[in-house]
């Protein structure tokens, strides 16, 4: 696993972390900004007969919670990178793989449950690609120990 994070894979992992930090900011910090909730509520297609400002207010705590999940995933990825730097390959790789797997599955769920296909693509692809590059190396390394 020592050579697993080549430059391409590092970029993919950093993109995955950046996407989760972006979702944290959008959902937990800027949710009540009309430009933010109007766009996201449009994608969600919530079938409630409430106008967007009222829906945003009703969903505010839910989105704050969701935003912090994204922050914690980003922190896990950053910690994974830090552990790899310190030579703790098993733990660091496991955290990065967890981040990438979570991003991939969350993006698939987003694409299947809303029409936010572009957001889902940007959430899914960097993590899925990094996961596909790292998991075989991680599995191979774990089978040796």
mmCIF file of N, CA, C and O in Angstrom, residues 28-131:
data_model
loop_
_atom_site.group_PDB
_atom_site.id
_atom_site.type_symbol
_atom_site.label_atom_id
_atom_site.label_comp_id
_atom_site.label_asym_id
_atom_site.label_seq_id
_atom_site.Cartn_x
_atom_site.Cartn_y
_atom_site.Cartn_z
ATOM 1 N N UNK A 28 -24.955 22.581 6.106
ATOM 2 C CA UNK A 28 -24.930 22.955 7.520
ATOM 3 C C UNK A 28 -24.727 24.445 7.750
ATOM 4 O O UNK A 28 -25.172 24.978 8.758
ATOM 5 N N UNK A 29 -24.081 25.127 6.830
ATOM 6 C CA UNK A 29 -23.751 26.537 7.048
ATOM 7 C C UNK A 29 -24.647 27.464 6.211
ATOM 8 O O UNK A 29 -25.225 28.414 6.733
ATOM 9 N N UNK A 30 -24.772 27.181 4.922
ATOM 10 C CA UNK A 30 -25.475 28.094 4.019
ATOM 11 C C UNK A 30 -26.883 27.650 3.635
ATOM 12 O O UNK A 30 -27.487 28.225 2.724
ATOM 13 N N UNK A 31 -27.430 26.637 4.291
ATOM 14 C CA UNK A 31 -28.728 26.076 3.907
ATOM 15 C C UNK A 31 -29.833 27.123 3.815
ATOM 16 O O UNK A 31 -30.647 27.095 2.897
ATOM 17 N N UNK A 32 -29.895 28.054 4.707
ATOM 18 C CA UNK A 32 -31.005 29.004 4.725
ATOM 19 C C UNK A 32 -30.832 30.165 3.746
ATOM 20 O O UNK A 32 -31.673 31.061 3.697
ATOM 21 N N UNK A 33 -29.802 30.142 2.937
ATOM 22 C CA UNK A 33 -29.647 31.140 1.879
ATOM 23 C C UNK A 33 -30.572 30.750 0.719
ATOM 24 O O UNK A 33 -30.534 29.609 0.249
ATOM 25 N N UNK A 34 -31.435 31.666 0.263
ATOM 26 C CA UNK A 34 -32.394 31.316 -0.796
ATOM 27 C C UNK A 34 -31.754 30.703 -2.043
ATOM 28 O O UNK A 34 -32.326 29.781 -2.636
ATOM 29 N N UNK A 35 -30.548 31.176 -2.439
ATOM 30 C CA UNK A 35 -29.909 30.589 -3.632
ATOM 31 C C UNK A 35 -29.599 29.115 -3.419
ATOM 32 O O UNK A 35 -29.607 28.330 -4.359
ATOM 33 N N UNK A 36 -29.301 28.749 -2.185
ATOM 34 C CA UNK A 36 -28.943 27.367 -1.873
ATOM 35 C C UNK A 36 -30.191 26.500 -1.794
ATOM 36 O O UNK A 36 -30.312 25.500 -2.507
ATOM 37 N N UNK A 37 -31.122 26.842 -0.921
ATOM 38 C CA UNK A 37 -32.275 25.952 -0.752
ATOM 39 C C UNK A 37 -33.174 25.926 -1.978
ATOM 40 O O UNK A 37 -33.778 24.892 -2.270
ATOM 41 N N UNK A 38 -33.271 27.018 -2.733
ATOM 42 C CA UNK A 38 -34.095 26.977 -3.948
ATOM 43 C C UNK A 38 -33.569 25.946 -4.933
ATOM 44 O O UNK A 38 -34.323 25.151 -5.486
ATOM 45 N N UNK A 39 -32.248 25.956 -5.128
ATOM 46 C CA UNK A 39 -31.655 25.019 -6.081
ATOM 47 C C UNK A 39 -31.776 23.571 -5.588
ATOM 48 O O UNK A 39 -32.167 22.681 -6.328
ATOM 49 N N UNK A 40 -31.439 23.331 -4.318
ATOM 50 C CA UNK A 40 -31.461 21.954 -3.814
ATOM 51 C C UNK A 40 -32.882 21.411 -3.679
ATOM 52 O O UNK A 40 -33.124 20.245 -3.985
ATOM 53 N N UNK A 41 -33.807 22.225 -3.231
ATOM 54 C CA UNK A 41 -35.190 21.748 -3.121
ATOM 55 C C UNK A 41 -35.785 21.442 -4.494
ATOM 56 O O UNK A 41 -36.587 20.517 -4.633
ATOM 57 N N UNK A 42 -35.370 22.175 -5.498
ATOM 58 C CA UNK A 42 -35.796 21.877 -6.865
ATOM 59 C C UNK A 42 -35.322 20.473 -7.259
ATOM 60 O O UNK A 42 -36.083 19.683 -7.813
ATOM 61 N N UNK A 43 -34.068 20.152 -6.959
ATOM 62 C CA UNK A 43 -33.526 18.839 -7.302
ATOM 63 C C UNK A 43 -34.174 17.720 -6.496
ATOM 64 O O UNK A 43 -34.351 16.614 -6.994
ATOM 65 N N UNK A 44 -34.481 17.989 -5.246
ATOM 66 C CA UNK A 44 -35.053 16.960 -4.379
ATOM 67 C C UNK A 44 -36.470 16.583 -4.809
ATOM 68 O O UNK A 44 -36.905 15.463 -4.610
ATOM 69 N N UNK A 45 -37.182 17.507 -5.420
ATOM 70 C CA UNK A 45 -38.568 17.284 -5.865
ATOM 71 C C UNK A 45 -39.455 16.850 -4.717
ATOM 72 O O UNK A 45 -40.192 15.875 -4.811
ATOM 73 N N UNK A 46 -39.388 17.551 -3.617
ATOM 74 C CA UNK A 46 -40.208 17.229 -2.460
ATOM 75 C C UNK A 46 -41.681 17.456 -2.822
ATOM 76 O O UNK A 46 -42.060 18.555 -3.203
ATOM 77 N N UNK A 47 -42.520 16.439 -2.718
ATOM 78 C CA UNK A 47 -43.916 16.562 -3.165
ATOM 79 C C UNK A 47 -44.836 17.228 -2.138
ATOM 80 O O UNK A 47 -45.997 16.885 -2.022
ATOM 81 N N UNK A 48 -44.332 18.194 -1.405
ATOM 82 C CA UNK A 48 -45.115 18.886 -0.400
ATOM 83 C C UNK A 48 -45.607 20.203 -0.993
ATOM 84 O O UNK A 48 -44.880 20.863 -1.727
ATOM 85 N N UNK A 49 -46.800 20.578 -0.644
ATOM 86 C CA UNK A 49 -47.385 21.797 -1.197
ATOM 87 C C UNK A 49 -46.980 23.038 -0.394
ATOM 88 O O UNK A 49 -47.777 23.921 -0.166
ATOM 89 N N UNK A 50 -45.749 23.093 0.029
ATOM 90 C CA UNK A 50 -45.228 24.256 0.743
ATOM 91 C C UNK A 50 -44.281 25.017 -0.183
ATOM 92 O O UNK A 50 -43.608 24.409 -1.011
ATOM 93 N N UNK A 51 -44.216 26.318 -0.009
ATOM 94 C CA UNK A 51 -43.246 27.054 -0.807
ATOM 95 C C UNK A 51 -41.843 26.757 -0.288
ATOM 96 O O UNK A 51 -41.653 26.265 0.819
ATOM 97 N N UNK A 52 -40.836 27.051 -1.101
ATOM 98 C CA UNK A 52 -39.458 26.686 -0.766
ATOM 99 C C UNK A 52 -38.950 27.290 0.545
ATOM 100 O O UNK A 52 -38.289 26.600 1.312
ATOM 101 N N UNK A 53 -39.219 28.555 0.847
ATOM 102 C CA UNK A 53 -38.719 29.077 2.132
ATOM 103 C C UNK A 53 -39.257 28.308 3.340
ATOM 104 O O UNK A 53 -38.511 28.036 4.285
ATOM 105 N N UNK A 54 -40.509 27.910 3.286
ATOM 106 C CA UNK A 54 -41.080 27.145 4.403
ATOM 107 C C UNK A 54 -40.504 25.726 4.437
ATOM 108 O O UNK A 54 -40.185 25.207 5.505
ATOM 109 N N UNK A 55 -40.357 25.105 3.270
ATOM 110 C CA UNK A 55 -39.723 23.782 3.220
ATOM 111 C C UNK A 55 -38.303 23.840 3.776
ATOM 112 O O UNK A 55 -37.874 22.955 4.513
ATOM 113 N N UNK A 56 -37.564 24.886 3.402
ATOM 114 C CA UNK A 56 -36.184 25.039 3.884
ATOM 115 C C UNK A 56 -36.159 25.135 5.401
ATOM 116 O O UNK A 56 -35.308 24.527 6.054
ATOM 117 N N UNK A 57 -37.090 25.875 5.966
ATOM 118 C CA UNK A 57 -37.156 26.017 7.415
ATOM 119 C C UNK A 57 -37.493 24.691 8.086
ATOM 120 O O UNK A 57 -36.874 24.317 9.081
ATOM 121 N N UNK A 58 -38.437 23.958 7.514
ATOM 122 C CA UNK A 58 -38.822 22.657 8.061
ATOM 123 C C UNK A 58 -37.661 21.670 7.998
ATOM 124 O O UNK A 58 -37.439 20.896 8.924
ATOM 125 N N UNK A 59 -36.898 21.713 6.934
ATOM 126 C CA UNK A 59 -35.803 20.759 6.715
ATOM 127 C C UNK A 59 -34.463 21.223 7.283
ATOM 128 O O UNK A 59 -33.474 20.502 7.190
ATOM 129 N N UNK A 60 -34.416 22.410 7.862
ATOM 130 C CA UNK A 60 -33.152 23.011 8.307
ATOM 131 C C UNK A 60 -32.345 22.085 9.215
ATOM 132 O O UNK A 60 -31.164 21.838 8.976
ATOM 133 N N UNK A 61 -32.943 21.542 10.246
ATOM 134 C CA UNK A 61 -32.195 20.695 11.187
ATOM 135 C C UNK A 61 -31.742 19.398 10.529
ATOM 136 O O UNK A 61 -30.657 18.892 10.818
ATOM 137 N N UNK A 62 -32.548 18.880 9.653
ATOM 138 C CA UNK A 62 -32.168 17.671 8.919
ATOM 139 C C UNK A 62 -30.929 17.937 8.061
ATOM 140 O O UNK A 62 -29.993 17.137 8.038
ATOM 141 N N UNK A 63 -30.906 19.070 7.377
ATOM 142 C CA UNK A 63 -29.759 19.393 6.534
ATOM 143 C C UNK A 63 -28.517 19.726 7.345
ATOM 144 O O UNK A 63 -27.408 19.430 6.912
ATOM 145 N N UNK A 64 -28.695 20.348 8.509
ATOM 146 C CA UNK A 64 -27.531 20.578 9.378
ATOM 147 C C UNK A 64 -26.919 19.235 9.769
ATOM 148 O O UNK A 64 -25.705 19.042 9.694
ATOM 149 N N UNK A 65 -27.763 18.297 10.153
ATOM 150 C CA UNK A 65 -27.300 16.959 10.523
ATOM 151 C C UNK A 65 -26.583 16.298 9.343
ATOM 152 O O UNK A 65 -25.480 15.756 9.498
ATOM 153 N N UNK A 66 -27.177 16.361 8.177
ATOM 154 C CA UNK A 66 -26.578 15.762 6.983
ATOM 155 C C UNK A 66 -25.240 16.423 6.649
ATOM 156 O O UNK A 66 -24.286 15.759 6.259
ATOM 157 N N UNK A 67 -25.177 17.728 6.813
ATOM 158 C CA UNK A 67 -23.934 18.442 6.547
ATOM 159 C C UNK A 67 -22.809 17.970 7.442
ATOM 160 O O UNK A 67 -21.670 17.811 6.998
ATOM 161 N N UNK A 68 -23.141 17.732 8.715
ATOM 162 C CA UNK A 68 -22.087 17.278 9.625
ATOM 163 C C UNK A 68 -21.646 15.848 9.313
ATOM 164 O O UNK A 68 -20.480 15.512 9.496
ATOM 165 N N UNK A 69 -22.532 15.009 8.812
ATOM 166 C CA UNK A 69 -22.097 13.687 8.341
ATOM 167 C C UNK A 69 -21.041 13.859 7.253
ATOM 168 O O UNK A 69 -20.035 13.153 7.232
ATOM 169 N N UNK A 70 -21.285 14.783 6.333
ATOM 170 C CA UNK A 70 -20.316 15.030 5.271
ATOM 171 C C UNK A 70 -18.997 15.548 5.829
ATOM 172 O O UNK A 70 -17.926 15.156 5.368
ATOM 173 N N UNK A 71 -19.059 16.422 6.822
ATOM 174 C CA UNK A 71 -17.840 16.919 7.446
ATOM 175 C C UNK A 71 -17.044 15.776 8.079
ATOM 176 O O UNK A 71 -15.823 15.689 7.912
ATOM 177 N N UNK A 72 -17.722 14.890 8.782
ATOM 178 C CA UNK A 72 -17.029 13.780 9.448
ATOM 179 C C UNK A 72 -16.400 12.826 8.442
ATOM 180 O O UNK A 72 -15.310 12.291 8.677
ATOM 181 N N UNK A 73 -17.059 12.611 7.298
ATOM 182 C CA UNK A 73 -16.445 11.785 6.252
ATOM 183 C C UNK A 73 -15.191 12.455 5.694
ATOM 184 O O UNK A 73 -14.178 11.799 5.462
ATOM 185 N N UNK A 74 -15.262 13.766 5.492
ATOM 186 C CA UNK A 74 -14.079 14.489 5.009
ATOM 187 C C UNK A 74 -12.941 14.397 6.018
ATOM 188 O O UNK A 74 -11.780 14.186 5.641
ATOM 189 N N UNK A 75 -13.262 14.531 7.294
ATOM 190 C CA UNK A 75 -12.245 14.420 8.341
ATOM 191 C C UNK A 75 -11.632 13.024 8.350
ATOM 192 O O UNK A 75 -10.415 12.868 8.510
ATOM 193 N N UNK A 76 -12.458 11.999 8.150
ATOM 194 C CA UNK A 76 -11.932 10.626 8.079
ATOM 195 C C UNK A 76 -10.930 10.503 6.937
ATOM 196 O O UNK A 76 -9.861 9.906 7.100
ATOM 197 N N UNK A 77 -11.255 11.074 5.785
ATOM 198 C CA UNK A 77 -10.332 11.034 4.656
ATOM 199 C C UNK A 77 -9.038 11.782 4.930
ATOM 200 O O UNK A 77 -7.950 11.297 4.608
ATOM 201 N N UNK A 78 -9.147 12.958 5.534
ATOM 202 C CA UNK A 78 -7.947 13.727 5.882
ATOM 203 C C UNK A 78 -7.087 12.979 6.895
ATOM 204 O O UNK A 78 -5.857 12.950 6.775
ATOM 205 N N UNK A 79 -7.728 12.351 7.877
ATOM 206 C CA UNK A 79 -6.981 11.547 8.848
ATOM 207 C C UNK A 79 -6.319 10.357 8.175
ATOM 208 O O UNK A 79 -5.196 9.985 8.514
ATOM 209 N N UNK A 80 -7.013 9.751 7.225
ATOM 210 C CA UNK A 80 -6.434 8.638 6.484
ATOM 211 C C UNK A 80 -5.178 9.054 5.741
ATOM 212 O O UNK A 80 -4.157 8.359 5.773
ATOM 213 N N UNK A 81 -5.235 10.209 5.091
ATOM 214 C CA UNK A 81 -4.056 10.713 4.387
ATOM 215 C C UNK A 81 -2.913 10.992 5.358
ATOM 216 O O UNK A 81 -1.747 10.690 5.078
ATOM 217 N N UNK A 82 -3.249 11.566 6.509
ATOM 218 C CA UNK A 82 -2.235 11.868 7.526
ATOM 219 C C UNK A 82 -1.595 10.576 8.047
ATOM 220 O O UNK A 82 -0.379 10.520 8.235
ATOM 221 N N UNK A 83 -2.411 9.556 8.272
ATOM 222 C CA UNK A 83 -1.871 8.278 8.756
ATOM 223 C C UNK A 83 -0.969 7.628 7.705
ATOM 224 O O UNK A 83 0.052 7.021 8.058
ATOM 225 N N UNK A 84 -1.343 7.736 6.434
ATOM 226 C CA UNK A 84 -0.475 7.198 5.383
ATOM 227 C C UNK A 84 0.883 7.896 5.401
ATOM 228 O O UNK A 84 1.914 7.253 5.245
ATOM 229 N N UNK A 85 0.862 9.210 5.589
ATOM 230 C CA UNK A 85 2.129 9.964 5.675
ATOM 231 C C UNK A 85 2.995 9.467 6.819
ATOM 232 O O UNK A 85 4.221 9.478 6.726
ATOM 233 N N UNK A 86 2.365 9.053 7.898
ATOM 234 C CA UNK A 86 3.101 8.589 9.080
ATOM 235 C C UNK A 86 3.466 7.108 8.988
ATOM 236 O O UNK A 86 4.010 6.550 9.940
ATOM 237 N N UNK A 87 3.146 6.472 7.850
ATOM 238 C CA UNK A 87 3.508 5.074 7.667
ATOM 239 C C UNK A 87 2.504 4.084 8.233
ATOM 240 O O UNK A 87 2.770 2.890 8.266
ATOM 241 N N UNK A 88 1.362 4.556 8.658
ATOM 242 C CA UNK A 88 0.312 3.663 9.199
ATOM 243 C C UNK A 88 -0.640 3.315 8.057
ATOM 244 O O UNK A 88 -1.756 3.833 7.971
ATOM 245 N N UNK A 89 -0.183 2.409 7.191
ATOM 246 C CA UNK A 89 -0.853 2.141 5.927
ATOM 247 C C UNK A 89 -2.192 1.444 6.083
ATOM 248 O O UNK A 89 -3.144 1.785 5.385
ATOM 249 N N UNK A 90 -2.282 0.483 6.983
ATOM 250 C CA UNK A 90 -3.546 -0.254 7.131
ATOM 251 C C UNK A 90 -4.669 0.664 7.575
ATOM 252 O O UNK A 90 -5.732 0.699 6.961
ATOM 253 N N UNK A 91 -4.436 1.415 8.631
ATOM 254 C CA UNK A 91 -5.476 2.288 9.175
ATOM 255 C C UNK A 91 -5.773 3.440 8.232
ATOM 256 O O UNK A 91 -6.936 3.775 7.986
ATOM 257 N N UNK A 92 -4.736 4.062 7.696
ATOM 258 C CA UNK A 92 -4.928 5.170 6.769
ATOM 259 C C UNK A 92 -5.697 4.751 5.527
ATOM 260 O O UNK A 92 -6.627 5.436 5.098
ATOM 261 N N UNK A 93 -5.320 3.615 4.976
ATOM 262 C CA UNK A 93 -6.007 3.108 3.780
ATOM 263 C C UNK A 93 -7.452 2.750 4.090
ATOM 264 O O UNK A 93 -8.346 3.014 3.274
ATOM 265 N N UNK A 94 -7.698 2.172 5.251
ATOM 266 C CA UNK A 94 -9.072 1.813 5.626
ATOM 267 C C UNK A 94 -9.948 3.056 5.723
ATOM 268 O O UNK A 94 -11.096 3.053 5.253
ATOM 269 N N UNK A 95 -9.427 4.128 6.300
ATOM 270 C CA UNK A 95 -10.212 5.364 6.397
ATOM 271 C C UNK A 95 -10.484 5.959 5.021
ATOM 272 O O UNK A 95 -11.600 6.421 4.740
ATOM 273 N N UNK A 96 -9.490 5.946 4.160
ATOM 274 C CA UNK A 96 -9.685 6.484 2.811
ATOM 275 C C UNK A 96 -10.681 5.632 2.032
ATOM 276 O O UNK A 96 -11.562 6.160 1.338
ATOM 277 N N UNK A 97 -10.576 4.321 2.154
ATOM 278 C CA UNK A 97 -11.529 3.440 1.477
ATOM 279 C C UNK A 97 -12.945 3.644 2.009
ATOM 280 O O UNK A 97 -13.915 3.639 1.239
ATOM 281 N N UNK A 98 -13.073 3.857 3.314
ATOM 282 C CA UNK A 98 -14.389 4.127 3.901
ATOM 283 C C UNK A 98 -14.981 5.414 3.323
ATOM 284 O O UNK A 98 -16.150 5.456 2.942
ATOM 285 N N UNK A 99 -14.172 6.455 3.255
ATOM 286 C CA UNK A 99 -14.622 7.723 2.657
ATOM 287 C C UNK A 99 -15.084 7.502 1.222
ATOM 288 O O UNK A 99 -16.184 7.921 0.835
ATOM 289 N N UNK A 100 -14.255 6.837 0.428
ATOM 290 C CA UNK A 100 -14.554 6.646 -0.993
ATOM 291 C C UNK A 100 -15.790 5.776 -1.200
ATOM 292 O O UNK A 100 -16.638 6.069 -2.055
ATOM 293 N N UNK A 101 -15.927 4.723 -0.397
ATOM 294 C CA UNK A 101 -17.108 3.858 -0.499
ATOM 295 C C UNK A 101 -18.362 4.625 -0.112
ATOM 296 O O UNK A 101 -19.387 4.551 -0.806
ATOM 297 N N UNK A 102 -18.292 5.377 0.975
ATOM 298 C CA UNK A 102 -19.449 6.159 1.431
ATOM 299 C C UNK A 102 -19.868 7.181 0.378
ATOM 300 O O UNK A 102 -21.060 7.351 0.109
ATOM 301 N N UNK A 103 -18.896 7.866 -0.206
ATOM 302 C CA UNK A 103 -19.194 8.851 -1.247
ATOM 303 C C UNK A 103 -19.847 8.198 -2.457
ATOM 304 O O UNK A 103 -20.807 8.727 -3.022
ATOM 305 N N UNK A 104 -19.343 7.039 -2.833
ATOM 306 C CA UNK A 104 -19.879 6.324 -3.995
ATOM 307 C C UNK A 104 -21.327 5.921 -3.772
ATOM 308 O O UNK A 104 -22.205 6.209 -4.597
ATOM 309 N N UNK A 105 -21.586 5.286 -2.648
ATOM 310 C CA UNK A 105 -22.946 4.810 -2.378
ATOM 311 C C UNK A 105 -23.907 5.978 -2.177
ATOM 312 O O UNK A 105 -25.035 5.962 -2.681
ATOM 313 N N UNK A 106 -23.468 7.020 -1.477
ATOM 314 C CA UNK A 106 -24.321 8.192 -1.273
ATOM 315 C C UNK A 106 -24.658 8.860 -2.610
ATOM 316 O O UNK A 106 -25.794 9.292 -2.824
ATOM 317 N N UNK A 107 -23.695 8.926 -3.510
ATOM 318 C CA UNK A 107 -23.954 9.494 -4.826
ATOM 319 C C UNK A 107 -24.937 8.666 -5.629
ATOM 320 O O UNK A 107 -25.802 9.211 -6.331
ATOM 321 N N UNK A 108 -24.837 7.358 -5.528
ATOM 322 C CA UNK A 108 -25.784 6.475 -6.225
ATOM 323 C C UNK A 108 -27.187 6.664 -5.662
ATOM 324 O O UNK A 108 -28.164 6.770 -6.411
ATOM 325 N N UNK A 109 -27.294 6.740 -4.345
ATOM 326 C CA UNK A 109 -28.605 6.968 -3.711
ATOM 327 C C UNK A 109 -29.166 8.316 -4.155
ATOM 328 O O UNK A 109 -30.354 8.433 -4.475
ATOM 329 N N UNK A 110 -28.331 9.339 -4.194
ATOM 330 C CA UNK A 110 -28.769 10.664 -4.634
ATOM 331 C C UNK A 110 -29.300 10.614 -6.064
ATOM 332 O O UNK A 110 -30.356 11.171 -6.361
ATOM 333 N N UNK A 111 -28.593 9.924 -6.939
ATOM 334 C CA UNK A 111 -29.013 9.821 -8.337
ATOM 335 C C UNK A 111 -30.317 9.033 -8.483
ATOM 336 O O UNK A 111 -31.142 9.352 -9.340
ATOM 337 N N UNK A 112 -30.506 8.025 -7.646
ATOM 338 C CA UNK A 112 -31.708 7.188 -7.736
ATOM 339 C C UNK A 112 -32.928 7.827 -7.076
ATOM 340 O O UNK A 112 -34.060 7.462 -7.403
ATOM 341 N N UNK A 113 -32.714 8.753 -6.174
ATOM 342 C CA UNK A 113 -33.839 9.295 -5.412
ATOM 343 C C UNK A 113 -34.196 10.744 -5.765
ATOM 344 O O UNK A 113 -35.194 11.265 -5.280
ATOM 345 N N UNK A 114 -33.385 11.406 -6.590
ATOM 346 C CA UNK A 114 -33.654 12.792 -6.974
ATOM 347 C C UNK A 114 -33.286 12.976 -8.439
ATOM 348 O O UNK A 114 -32.852 12.040 -9.103
ATOM 349 N N UNK A 115 -33.425 14.206 -8.897
ATOM 350 C CA UNK A 115 -32.939 14.506 -10.244
ATOM 351 C C UNK A 115 -31.660 15.339 -10.196
ATOM 352 O O UNK A 115 -31.315 16.026 -11.136
ATOM 353 N N UNK A 116 -30.936 15.238 -9.094
ATOM 354 C CA UNK A 116 -29.664 15.952 -8.917
ATOM 355 C C UNK A 116 -28.532 15.117 -9.517
ATOM 356 O O UNK A 116 -27.557 14.792 -8.851
ATOM 357 N N UNK A 117 -28.664 14.795 -10.782
ATOM 358 C CA UNK A 117 -27.725 13.883 -11.425
ATOM 359 C C UNK A 117 -26.306 14.447 -11.510
ATOM 360 O O UNK A 117 -25.342 13.711 -11.361
ATOM 361 N N UNK A 118 -26.182 15.723 -11.740
ATOM 362 C CA UNK A 118 -24.840 16.320 -11.838
ATOM 363 C C UNK A 118 -24.163 16.287 -10.470
ATOM 364 O O UNK A 118 -22.992 15.914 -10.362
ATOM 365 N N UNK A 119 -24.897 16.660 -9.417
ATOM 366 C CA UNK A 119 -24.333 16.569 -8.068
ATOM 367 C C UNK A 119 -23.964 15.131 -7.736
ATOM 368 O O UNK A 119 -22.914 14.864 -7.157
ATOM 369 N N UNK A 120 -24.830 14.200 -8.105
ATOM 370 C CA UNK A 120 -24.563 12.789 -7.838
ATOM 371 C C UNK A 120 -23.315 12.319 -8.575
ATOM 372 O O UNK A 120 -22.502 11.579 -8.026
ATOM 373 N N UNK A 121 -23.152 12.767 -9.807
ATOM 374 C CA UNK A 121 -21.970 12.400 -10.582
ATOM 375 C C UNK A 121 -20.696 12.891 -9.891
ATOM 376 O O UNK A 121 -19.740 12.136 -9.719
ATOM 377 N N UNK A 122 -20.697 14.166 -9.473
ATOM 378 C CA UNK A 122 -19.510 14.724 -8.823
ATOM 379 C C UNK A 122 -19.266 14.137 -7.440
ATOM 380 O O UNK A 122 -18.132 14.117 -6.971
ATOM 381 N N UNK A 123 -20.315 13.638 -6.809
ATOM 382 C CA UNK A 123 -20.127 12.973 -5.525
ATOM 383 C C UNK A 123 -19.597 11.556 -5.726
ATOM 384 O O UNK A 123 -18.755 11.092 -4.964
ATOM 385 N N UNK A 124 -20.060 10.889 -6.753
ATOM 386 C CA UNK A 124 -19.753 9.469 -6.958
ATOM 387 C C UNK A 124 -18.409 9.219 -7.638
ATOM 388 O O UNK A 124 -17.628 8.380 -7.182
ATOM 389 N N UNK A 125 -18.128 9.909 -8.714
ATOM 390 C CA UNK A 125 -17.017 9.514 -9.579
ATOM 391 C C UNK A 125 -15.619 9.595 -8.952
ATOM 392 O O UNK A 125 -14.863 8.632 -9.081
ATOM 393 N N UNK A 126 -15.242 10.672 -8.279
ATOM 394 C CA UNK A 126 -13.883 10.659 -7.709
ATOM 395 C C UNK A 126 -13.705 9.549 -6.670
ATOM 396 O O UNK A 126 -12.699 8.842 -6.679
ATOM 397 N N UNK A 127 -14.699 9.387 -5.799
ATOM 398 C CA UNK A 127 -14.612 8.354 -4.768
ATOM 399 C C UNK A 127 -14.630 6.953 -5.350
ATOM 400 O O UNK A 127 -13.864 6.084 -4.922
ATOM 401 N N UNK A 128 -15.498 6.729 -6.327
ATOM 402 C CA UNK A 128 -15.586 5.396 -6.944
ATOM 403 C C UNK A 128 -14.287 5.038 -7.666
ATOM 404 O O UNK A 128 -13.801 3.908 -7.569
ATOM 405 N N UNK A 129 -13.719 6.009 -8.357
ATOM 406 C CA UNK A 129 -12.476 5.757 -9.086
ATOM 407 C C UNK A 129 -11.320 5.511 -8.122
ATOM 408 O O UNK A 129 -10.525 4.581 -8.318
ATOM 409 N N UNK A 130 -11.235 6.339 -7.076
ATOM 410 C CA UNK A 130 -10.178 6.133 -6.077
ATOM 411 C C UNK A 130 -10.355 4.779 -5.392
ATOM 412 O O UNK A 130 -9.380 4.058 -5.169
ATOM 413 N N UNK A 131 -11.594 4.432 -5.064
ATOM 414 C CA UNK A 131 -11.857 3.144 -4.421
ATOM 415 C C UNK A 131 -11.415 1.998 -5.333
ATOM 416 O O UNK A 131 -10.759 1.053 -4.871
#
